[in-house]
Amino acid sequence: QVQVVESGGGSVQAGGSLRLSCVVSGYTGGSTGMAWFRQTAGKEREGVAGIYSRIGSIYYSDSVKGRFTISQDNAKNTVHLQMDSLKPEDTAMYYCAAGRLAGRTWNGMHNYNFWGQGTQVTVSS
């Protein structure tokens, strides 16, 4: 059984930093495309950053480009999201996704097989 567990969320003031981590266990499919999504009440889940390190692909949404950094440790099936220069509009529940379906875009929420339960990030002004 595949488990996806996020950690590292919390509350921070605008301009601060947080580092999210996601560990995938029980997955036997080898290296997999992974991503971070976020969601606020009443809005669709949006892709924030995606990575598939085996082929050297990294993606960011325009809203976080230059402020967030995604990295992947294949040996540990772990992905991190370093979030710097945080803004109040970054406040959301952040979800880790793993097991991207072949040929699908990184930021489609229906393009992943496995999801974590989410970790809350709150940025105050």
Short mmCIF file of C-alpha atoms in Angstrom, two decimals:
data_model
loop_
_atom_site.label_atom_id
_atom_site.label_comp_id
_atom_site.label_asym_id
_atom_site.label_seq_id
_atom_site.Cartn_x
_atom_site.Cartn_y
_atom_site.Cartn_z
CA GLN A 1 0.00 0.00 0.00
CA VAL A 2 1.41 3.35 -1.06
CA GLN A 3 1.53 6.08 1.55
CA VAL A 4 2.30 9.74 0.94
CA VAL A 5 3.06 11.80 4.03
CA GLU A 6 3.73 15.53 4.08
CA SER A 7 5.36 17.53 6.84
CA GLY A 8 6.75 20.98 7.50
CA GLY A 9 3.72 23.22 7.28
CA GLY A 10 3.07 25.96 9.79
CA SER A 11 2.54 29.66 10.32
CA VAL A 12 5.00 32.33 9.28
CA GLN A 13 5.04 36.06 8.67
CA ALA A 14 5.22 37.49 5.19
CA GLY A 15 8.77 37.37 3.86
CA GLY A 16 9.59 34.27 5.87
CA SER A 17 10.43 30.75 4.78
CA LEU A 18 9.15 27.22 5.23
CA ARG A 19 10.36 23.87 3.98
CA LEU A 20 7.87 21.16 3.16
CA SER A 21 8.83 17.50 2.87
CA CYS A 22 7.00 14.55 1.39
CA VAL A 23 7.90 10.89 1.85
CA VAL A 24 6.45 8.17 -0.36
CA SER A 25 6.53 4.62 0.98
CA GLY A 26 5.35 1.34 -0.47
CA TYR A 27 5.83 2.46 -4.07
CA THR A 28 7.58 -0.12 -6.23
CA GLY A 29 7.41 1.62 -9.59
CA GLY A 30 10.87 3.17 -9.43
CA SER A 31 11.50 6.86 -9.97
CA THR A 32 8.27 8.79 -10.29
CA GLY A 33 7.14 12.26 -11.20
CA MET A 34 6.06 14.15 -8.09
CA ALA A 35 4.57 17.54 -7.42
CA TRP A 36 3.22 19.95 -4.87
CA PHE A 37 -0.27 21.36 -5.21
CA ARG A 38 -2.15 23.81 -3.03
CA GLN A 39 -5.78 24.52 -2.41
CA THR A 40 -7.86 27.14 -0.64
CA ALA A 41 -11.54 26.99 0.22
CA GLY A 42 -13.77 27.15 -2.82
CA LYS A 43 -10.94 26.93 -5.32
CA GLU A 44 -9.58 24.12 -7.43
CA ARG A 45 -6.33 22.51 -6.44
CA GLU A 46 -3.50 24.17 -8.36
CA GLY A 47 -0.05 22.91 -9.24
CA VAL A 48 2.76 24.78 -7.52
CA ALA A 49 5.88 22.84 -8.50
CA GLY A 50 6.65 19.52 -10.16
CA ILE A 51 9.73 17.39 -10.60
CA TYR A 52 10.89 14.27 -12.38
CA SER A 53 14.55 14.16 -11.55
CA ARG A 54 15.31 11.02 -13.59
CA ILE A 55 14.83 13.07 -16.74
CA GLY A 56 15.92 16.37 -15.24
CA SER A 57 12.54 18.07 -15.43
CA ILE A 58 11.45 20.76 -12.99
CA TYR A 59 8.37 22.95 -13.29
CA TYR A 60 6.95 25.93 -11.38
CA SER A 61 3.79 27.90 -11.58
CA ASP A 62 4.26 31.56 -12.45
CA SER A 63 3.02 32.60 -9.01
CA VAL A 64 5.92 30.91 -7.18
CA LYS A 65 8.72 30.99 -9.74
CA GLY A 66 11.86 32.52 -8.21
CA ARG A 67 10.60 32.03 -4.65
CA PHE A 68 10.02 28.28 -4.32
CA THR A 69 12.48 25.47 -5.01
CA ILE A 70 11.53 21.82 -5.47
CA SER A 71 14.02 18.99 -5.06
CA GLN A 72 13.80 15.20 -5.13
CA ASP A 73 15.81 12.48 -3.44
CA ASN A 74 15.14 9.37 -5.49
CA ALA A 75 16.97 7.08 -3.11
CA LYS A 76 14.57 8.07 -0.34
CA ASN A 77 11.48 8.66 -2.48
CA THR A 78 11.32 12.11 -0.93
CA VAL A 79 10.51 15.49 -2.39
CA HIS A 80 11.03 18.85 -0.72
CA LEU A 81 9.60 22.29 -1.35
CA GLN A 82 11.67 25.19 -0.08
CA MET A 83 9.42 28.23 0.13
CA ASP A 84 11.08 31.62 0.51
CA SER A 85 9.75 35.18 0.43
CA LEU A 86 6.34 33.89 1.41
CA LYS A 87 3.29 36.05 0.79
CA PRO A 88 -0.16 36.00 2.41
CA GLU A 89 -1.56 34.70 -0.88
CA ASP A 90 0.57 31.58 -0.44
CA THR A 91 -1.69 30.59 2.44
CA ALA A 92 -3.27 27.24 1.56
CA MET A 93 -3.34 23.54 2.25
CA TYR A 94 -0.38 22.05 0.44
CA TYR A 95 -0.59 18.53 -0.98
CA CYS A 96 2.09 16.20 -2.26
CA ALA A 97 1.31 14.11 -5.34
CA ALA A 98 3.24 11.11 -6.65
CA GLY A 99 3.06 8.57 -9.42
CA ARG A 100 2.43 10.87 -12.37
CA LEU A 101 0.70 9.08 -15.22
CA ALA A 102 2.83 8.68 -18.32
CA GLY A 103 2.48 11.48 -20.84
CA ARG A 104 0.43 13.70 -18.55
CA THR A 105 1.23 17.29 -17.61
CA TRP A 106 2.81 17.97 -14.25
CA ASN A 107 0.12 20.35 -13.03
CA GLY A 108 -3.01 18.37 -13.73
CA MET A 109 -4.56 17.26 -10.46
CA HIS A 110 -6.02 14.17 -12.12
CA ASN A 111 -2.64 13.10 -13.43
CA TYR A 112 -1.32 11.51 -10.26
CA ASN A 113 -2.04 8.18 -8.64
CA PHE A 114 -1.17 9.00 -5.05
CA TRP A 115 -1.85 11.92 -2.74
CA GLY A 116 -1.00 12.90 0.80
CA GLN A 117 -3.42 14.32 3.35
CA GLY A 118 -2.01 17.82 3.12
CA THR A 119 -0.15 20.23 5.38
CA GLN A 120 -1.37 23.72 6.18
CA VAL A 121 0.71 26.79 5.37
CA THR A 122 -0.42 30.12 6.79
CA VAL A 123 1.33 33.38 5.95
CA SER A 124 0.35 36.48 7.90
CA SER A 125 0.91 40.03 6.75
#
